[in-house]
């Protein structure tokens, strides 16, 4: 499609002249169009630049992050076991750590996950081990460890899901994880050239579920939530999507490269756009130099704070190994028009 045709489609969509497809239950139609992808403002990091124009086809995206209740339905239907519920594969871990790393004790290879534990004091905020603790028995249905439960958190986002767990759910549901281009386009909600999904104003407890107080030693709990919040507890963005900033990090489909935007922009003219980017074929991640593959997460979480993380910005990107499951990571899914039509047909049969 030429730039002229794409620009015309954007104008027709904006004028409401192109009808929107009927969305499957719990999803929103995002009309195709162009946007400026990349960081705006003083908190922008090097991997969010350069800003470049991206054109996307229309897609459906889930209004909220996938909840514990929804993930339980998937597990009950399929018998699926998440990565956190399986014994740790030391042979796989060896490929992600420096050569010569010794095998940990057997009790550290039992099923489990990484849980945030608020410390009383911190010596060095660069040392994550002061608040991230490997917890045997932690999983999506035991988010704080084996004695915890999701009984009163069925409407909270599911956590402790690795990338392959999120993809397994998406496939079962009939969709896919969003590309990071789809995710950012949807997160912006029609707002461009702004650092946050609500505009220029800094975040506060009325806008998103983030850390309030001094990270990581004091949480003032101004919004009433210490960890995750029920999905939809904060205002929706311009597209009717909830928690695109804060609550939990969300997996995207793409591999991570710090220089991906630079690579995309090589040879592009001022009026040219990148159409439906699918991400790099190979990982290049200086933060995880021994990992053969890392994947993108977006949106920030309840642990983000202006003084420490500030990754609740729509352009912020982080990388994580795809087998990582943590207590602040979840996901949402997208569908093509064809997948959405198939999902609606299934819903009609089940009515």
PDB file of N, CA and C in Angstrom, residues 94-153:
ATOM      1  N   UNK A  94      21.924 -22.761  31.834  1.00  0.00           N
ATOM      2  CA  UNK A  94      23.359 -22.627  31.558  1.00  0.00           C
ATOM      3  C   UNK A  94      23.638 -21.811  30.308  1.00  0.00           C
ATOM      4  N   UNK A  95      22.693 -21.807  29.367  1.00  0.00           N
ATOM      5  CA  UNK A  95      22.898 -21.046  28.132  1.00  0.00           C
ATOM      6  C   UNK A  95      22.686 -19.555  28.333  1.00  0.00           C
ATOM      7  N   UNK A  96      22.203 -19.158  29.515  1.00  0.00           N
ATOM      8  CA  UNK A  96      21.854 -17.761  29.757  1.00  0.00           C
ATOM      9  C   UNK A  96      22.748 -17.080  30.790  1.00  0.00           C
ATOM     10  N   UNK A  97      23.713 -17.822  31.336  1.00  0.00           N
ATOM     11  CA  UNK A  97      24.571 -17.285  32.391  1.00  0.00           C
ATOM     12  C   UNK A  97      26.032 -17.390  31.955  1.00  0.00           C
ATOM     13  N   UNK A  98      26.935 -16.658  32.618  1.00  0.00           N
ATOM     14  CA  UNK A  98      28.347 -16.711  32.229  1.00  0.00           C
ATOM     15  C   UNK A  98      28.913 -18.126  32.303  1.00  0.00           C
ATOM     16  N   UNK A  99      29.789 -18.488  31.376  1.00  0.00           N
ATOM     17  CA  UNK A  99      30.430 -19.810  31.425  1.00  0.00           C
ATOM     18  C   UNK A  99      31.118 -20.027  32.765  1.00  0.00           C
ATOM     19  N   UNK A 100      31.017 -21.240  33.274  1.00  0.00           N
ATOM     20  CA  UNK A 100      31.631 -21.562  34.551  1.00  0.00           C
ATOM     21  C   UNK A 100      30.723 -21.387  35.746  1.00  0.00           C
ATOM     22  N   UNK A 101      29.513 -20.849  35.534  1.00  0.00           N
ATOM     23  CA  UNK A 101      28.557 -20.710  36.635  1.00  0.00           C
ATOM     24  C   UNK A 101      28.229 -22.083  37.207  1.00  0.00           C
ATOM     25  N   UNK A 102      28.320 -22.212  38.520  1.00  0.00           N
ATOM     26  CA  UNK A 102      28.090 -23.506  39.158  1.00  0.00           C
ATOM     27  C   UNK A 102      26.599 -23.814  39.262  1.00  0.00           C
ATOM     28  N   UNK A 103      26.275 -25.099  39.190  1.00  0.00           N
ATOM     29  CA  UNK A 103      24.880 -25.516  39.326  1.00  0.00           C
ATOM     30  C   UNK A 103      24.394 -25.225  40.741  1.00  0.00           C
ATOM     31  N   UNK A 104      23.218 -24.625  40.881  1.00  0.00           N
ATOM     32  CA  UNK A 104      22.699 -24.318  42.215  1.00  0.00           C
ATOM     33  C   UNK A 104      22.242 -25.579  42.936  1.00  0.00           C
ATOM     34  N   UNK A 105      21.967 -25.473  44.239  1.00  0.00           N
ATOM     35  CA  UNK A 105      21.455 -26.630  44.985  1.00  0.00           C
ATOM     36  C   UNK A 105      20.141 -27.135  44.400  1.00  0.00           C
ATOM     37  N   UNK A 106      19.842 -28.397  44.657  1.00  0.00           N
ATOM     38  CA  UNK A 106      18.641 -29.020  44.095  1.00  0.00           C
ATOM     39  C   UNK A 106      17.363 -28.281  44.490  1.00  0.00           C
ATOM     40  N   UNK A 107      17.325 -27.719  45.710  1.00  0.00           N
ATOM     41  CA  UNK A 107      16.093 -27.047  46.133  1.00  0.00           C
ATOM     42  C   UNK A 107      15.834 -25.768  45.335  1.00  0.00           C
ATOM     43  N   UNK A 108      16.857 -25.252  44.653  1.00  0.00           N
ATOM     44  CA  UNK A 108      16.663 -24.086  43.800  1.00  0.00           C
ATOM     45  C   UNK A 108      16.220 -24.475  42.399  1.00  0.00           C
ATOM     46  N   UNK A 109      16.193 -25.774  42.117  1.00  0.00           N
ATOM     47  CA  UNK A 109      15.745 -26.255  40.813  1.00  0.00           C
ATOM     48  C   UNK A 109      14.326 -26.814  40.874  1.00  0.00           C
ATOM     49  N   UNK A 110      13.706 -26.716  42.059  1.00  0.00           N
ATOM     50  CA  UNK A 110      12.311 -27.118  42.183  1.00  0.00           C
ATOM     51  C   UNK A 110      11.420 -26.065  41.515  1.00  0.00           C
ATOM     52  N   UNK A 111      10.190 -26.426  41.149  1.00  0.00           N
ATOM     53  CA  UNK A 111       9.298 -25.437  40.536  1.00  0.00           C
ATOM     54  C   UNK A 111       9.136 -24.204  41.421  1.00  0.00           C
ATOM     55  N   UNK A 112       9.151 -23.049  40.809  1.00  0.00           N
ATOM     56  CA  UNK A 112       9.008 -21.808  41.554  1.00  0.00           C
ATOM     57  C   UNK A 112       9.130 -20.613  40.637  1.00  0.00           C
ATOM     58  N   UNK A 113       9.173 -19.441  41.238  1.00  0.00           N
ATOM     59  CA  UNK A 113       9.249 -18.216  40.454  1.00  0.00           C
ATOM     60  C   UNK A 113       9.872 -17.124  41.315  1.00  0.00           C
ATOM     61  N   UNK A 114      10.014 -15.936  40.723  1.00  0.00           N
ATOM     62  CA  UNK A 114      10.653 -14.822  41.405  1.00  0.00           C
ATOM     63  C   UNK A 114       9.582 -13.879  41.948  1.00  0.00           C
ATOM     64  N   UNK A 115       9.671 -13.589  43.235  1.00  0.00           N
ATOM     65  CA  UNK A 115       8.647 -12.808  43.937  1.00  0.00           C
ATOM     66  C   UNK A 115       9.270 -11.531  44.495  1.00  0.00           C
ATOM     67  N   UNK A 116       8.551 -10.424  44.367  1.00  0.00           N
ATOM     68  CA  UNK A 116       8.991  -9.178  44.978  1.00  0.00           C
ATOM     69  C   UNK A 116       8.764  -9.248  46.478  1.00  0.00           C
ATOM     70  N   UNK A 117       9.819  -8.985  47.261  1.00  0.00           N
ATOM     71  CA  UNK A 117       9.736  -8.939  48.720  1.00  0.00           C
ATOM     72  C   UNK A 117      10.284  -7.587  49.176  1.00  0.00           C
ATOM     73  N   UNK A 118       9.437  -6.774  49.755  1.00  0.00           N
ATOM     74  CA  UNK A 118       9.818  -5.413  50.121  1.00  0.00           C
ATOM     75  C   UNK A 118      10.867  -5.420  51.225  1.00  0.00           C
ATOM     76  N   UNK A 119      12.059  -4.856  50.973  1.00  0.00           N
ATOM     77  CA  UNK A 119      13.104  -4.845  51.995  1.00  0.00           C
ATOM     78  C   UNK A 119      12.935  -3.683  52.970  1.00  0.00           C
ATOM     79  N   UNK A 120      13.501  -3.822  54.153  1.00  0.00           N
ATOM     80  CA  UNK A 120      13.447  -2.740  55.137  1.00  0.00           C
ATOM     81  C   UNK A 120      14.410  -1.620  54.771  1.00  0.00           C
ATOM     82  N   UNK A 121      15.532  -1.992  54.160  1.00  0.00           N
ATOM     83  CA  UNK A 121      16.507  -1.007  53.709  1.00  0.00           C
ATOM     84  C   UNK A 121      17.232  -1.547  52.487  1.00  0.00           C
ATOM     85  N   UNK A 122      17.845  -0.649  51.743  1.00  0.00           N
ATOM     86  CA  UNK A 122      18.553  -1.024  50.521  1.00  0.00           C
ATOM     87  C   UNK A 122      19.924  -0.372  50.521  1.00  0.00           C
ATOM     88  N   UNK A 123      20.940  -1.163  50.201  1.00  0.00           N
ATOM     89  CA  UNK A 123      22.304  -0.640  50.149  1.00  0.00           C
ATOM     90  C   UNK A 123      22.614  -0.016  48.789  1.00  0.00           C
ATOM     91  N   UNK A 124      22.151  -0.678  47.733  1.00  0.00           N
ATOM     92  CA  UNK A 124      22.474  -0.247  46.375  1.00  0.00           C
ATOM     93  C   UNK A 124      21.294  -0.601  45.476  1.00  0.00           C
ATOM     94  N   UNK A 125      20.639   0.399  44.900  1.00  0.00           N
ATOM     95  CA  UNK A 125      19.448   0.126  44.087  1.00  0.00           C
ATOM     96  C   UNK A 125      19.776  -0.587  42.781  1.00  0.00           C
ATOM     97  N   UNK A 126      21.051  -0.756  42.478  1.00  0.00           N
ATOM     98  CA  UNK A 126      21.421  -1.541  41.296  1.00  0.00           C
ATOM     99  C   UNK A 126      21.426  -3.035  41.585  1.00  0.00           C
ATOM    100  N   UNK A 127      21.335  -3.396  42.863  1.00  0.00           N
ATOM    101  CA  UNK A 127      21.358  -4.801  43.271  1.00  0.00           C
ATOM    102  C   UNK A 127      19.933  -5.305  43.455  1.00  0.00           C
ATOM    103  N   UNK A 128      19.352  -5.859  42.389  1.00  0.00           N
ATOM    104  CA  UNK A 128      17.960  -6.316  42.412  1.00  0.00           C
ATOM    105  C   UNK A 128      17.720  -7.442  43.411  1.00  0.00           C
ATOM    106  N   UNK A 129      18.773  -8.177  43.747  1.00  0.00           N
ATOM    107  CA  UNK A 129      18.586  -9.332  44.629  1.00  0.00           C
ATOM    108  C   UNK A 129      18.124  -8.928  46.019  1.00  0.00           C
ATOM    109  N   UNK A 130      18.159  -7.638  46.330  1.00  0.00           N
ATOM    110  CA  UNK A 130      17.696  -7.179  47.639  1.00  0.00           C
ATOM    111  C   UNK A 130      16.176  -7.198  47.752  1.00  0.00           C
ATOM    112  N   UNK A 131      15.476  -7.259  46.610  1.00  0.00           N
ATOM    113  CA  UNK A 131      14.005  -7.305  46.675  1.00  0.00           C
ATOM    114  C   UNK A 131      13.381  -8.376  45.788  1.00  0.00           C
ATOM    115  N   UNK A 132      14.160  -8.996  44.925  1.00  0.00           N
ATOM    116  CA  UNK A 132      13.640 -10.116  44.137  1.00  0.00           C
ATOM    117  C   UNK A 132      14.147 -11.420  44.730  1.00  0.00           C
ATOM    118  N   UNK A 133      13.229 -12.312  45.084  1.00  0.00           N
ATOM    119  CA  UNK A 133      13.589 -13.543  45.790  1.00  0.00           C
ATOM    120  C   UNK A 133      13.023 -14.746  45.046  1.00  0.00           C
ATOM    121  N   UNK A 134      13.909 -15.701  44.717  1.00  0.00           N
ATOM    122  CA  UNK A 134      13.433 -16.954  44.144  1.00  0.00           C
ATOM    123  C   UNK A 134      12.623 -17.691  45.206  1.00  0.00           C
ATOM    124  N   UNK A 135      11.383 -18.028  44.879  1.00  0.00           N
ATOM    125  CA  UNK A 135      10.471 -18.614  45.859  1.00  0.00           C
ATOM    126  C   UNK A 135       9.932 -19.935  45.337  1.00  0.00           C
ATOM    127  N   UNK A 136      10.353 -21.025  45.955  1.00  0.00           N
ATOM    128  CA  UNK A 136       9.851 -22.340  45.573  1.00  0.00           C
ATOM    129  C   UNK A 136       8.343 -22.401  45.805  1.00  0.00           C
ATOM    130  N   UNK A 137       7.617 -22.869  44.810  1.00  0.00           N
ATOM    131  CA  UNK A 137       6.169 -22.998  44.932  1.00  0.00           C
ATOM    132  C   UNK A 137       5.381 -21.790  44.482  1.00  0.00           C
ATOM    133  N   UNK A 138       6.064 -20.686  44.163  1.00  0.00           N
ATOM    134  CA  UNK A 138       5.357 -19.514  43.630  1.00  0.00           C
ATOM    135  C   UNK A 138       4.938 -19.793  42.190  1.00  0.00           C
ATOM    136  N   UNK A 139       3.730 -19.402  41.846  1.00  0.00           N
ATOM    137  CA  UNK A 139       3.215 -19.610  40.490  1.00  0.00           C
ATOM    138  C   UNK A 139       2.006 -18.703  40.302  1.00  0.00           C
ATOM    139  N   UNK A 140       1.340 -18.829  39.178  1.00  0.00           N
ATOM    140  CA  UNK A 140       0.206 -17.940  38.880  1.00  0.00           C
ATOM    141  C   UNK A 140      -0.907 -18.069  39.910  1.00  0.00           C
ATOM    142  N   UNK A 141      -1.114 -19.270  40.480  1.00  0.00           N
ATOM    143  CA  UNK A 141      -2.177 -19.420  41.482  1.00  0.00           C
ATOM    144  C   UNK A 141      -1.657 -19.383  42.912  1.00  0.00           C
ATOM    145  N   UNK A 142      -0.349 -19.199  43.084  1.00  0.00           N
ATOM    146  CA  UNK A 142       0.261 -18.944  44.394  1.00  0.00           C
ATOM    147  C   UNK A 142       1.244 -17.782  44.219  1.00  0.00           C
ATOM    148  N   UNK A 143       0.747 -16.572  43.978  1.00  0.00           N
ATOM    149  CA  UNK A 143       1.619 -15.484  43.515  1.00  0.00           C
ATOM    150  C   UNK A 143       2.675 -15.017  44.502  1.00  0.00           C
ATOM    151  N   UNK A 144       2.454 -15.201  45.806  1.00  0.00           N
ATOM    152  CA  UNK A 144       3.448 -14.790  46.798  1.00  0.00           C
ATOM    153  C   UNK A 144       4.190 -15.984  47.390  1.00  0.00           C
ATOM    154  N   UNK A 145       3.897 -17.175  46.920  1.00  0.00           N
ATOM    155  CA  UNK A 145       4.501 -18.390  47.442  1.00  0.00           C
ATOM    156  C   UNK A 145       3.439 -19.435  47.718  1.00  0.00           C
ATOM    157  N   UNK A 146       3.836 -20.651  48.137  1.00  0.00           N
ATOM    158  CA  UNK A 146       2.896 -21.770  48.246  1.00  0.00           C
ATOM    159  C   UNK A 146       1.753 -21.560  49.225  1.00  0.00           C
ATOM    160  N   UNK A 147       1.896 -20.671  50.200  1.00  0.00           N
ATOM    161  CA  UNK A 147       0.825 -20.439  51.168  1.00  0.00           C
ATOM    162  C   UNK A 147      -0.112 -19.310  50.742  1.00  0.00           C
ATOM    163  N   UNK A 148       0.158 -18.691  49.613  1.00  0.00           N
ATOM    164  CA  UNK A 148      -0.693 -17.606  49.120  1.00  0.00           C
ATOM    165  C   UNK A 148      -1.724 -18.154  48.146  1.00  0.00           C
ATOM    166  N   UNK A 149      -2.689 -17.321  47.795  1.00  0.00           N
ATOM    167  CA  UNK A 149      -3.792 -17.775  46.951  1.00  0.00           C
ATOM    168  C   UNK A 149      -4.302 -16.617  46.098  1.00  0.00           C
ATOM    169  N   UNK A 150      -5.006 -16.959  45.025  1.00  0.00           N
ATOM    170  CA  UNK A 150      -5.681 -15.947  44.200  1.00  0.00           C
ATOM    171  C   UNK A 150      -7.183 -15.932  44.483  1.00  0.00           C
ATOM    172  N   UNK A 151      -7.593 -16.568  45.561  1.00  0.00           N
ATOM    173  CA  UNK A 151      -9.020 -16.732  45.859  1.00  0.00           C
ATOM    174  C   UNK A 151      -9.780 -15.417  45.795  1.00  0.00           C
ATOM    175  N   UNK A 152      -9.210 -14.347  46.317  1.00  0.00           N
ATOM    176  CA  UNK A 152      -9.886 -13.048  46.304  1.00  0.00           C
ATOM    177  C   UNK A 152      -9.303 -12.108  45.250  1.00  0.00           C
ATOM    178  N   UNK A 153      -8.613 -12.688  44.276  1.00  0.00           N
ATOM    179  CA  UNK A 153      -7.961 -11.880  43.242  1.00  0.00           C
ATOM    180  C   UNK A 153      -8.279 -12.396  41.844  1.00  0.00           C
TER     181      UNK A 153
END
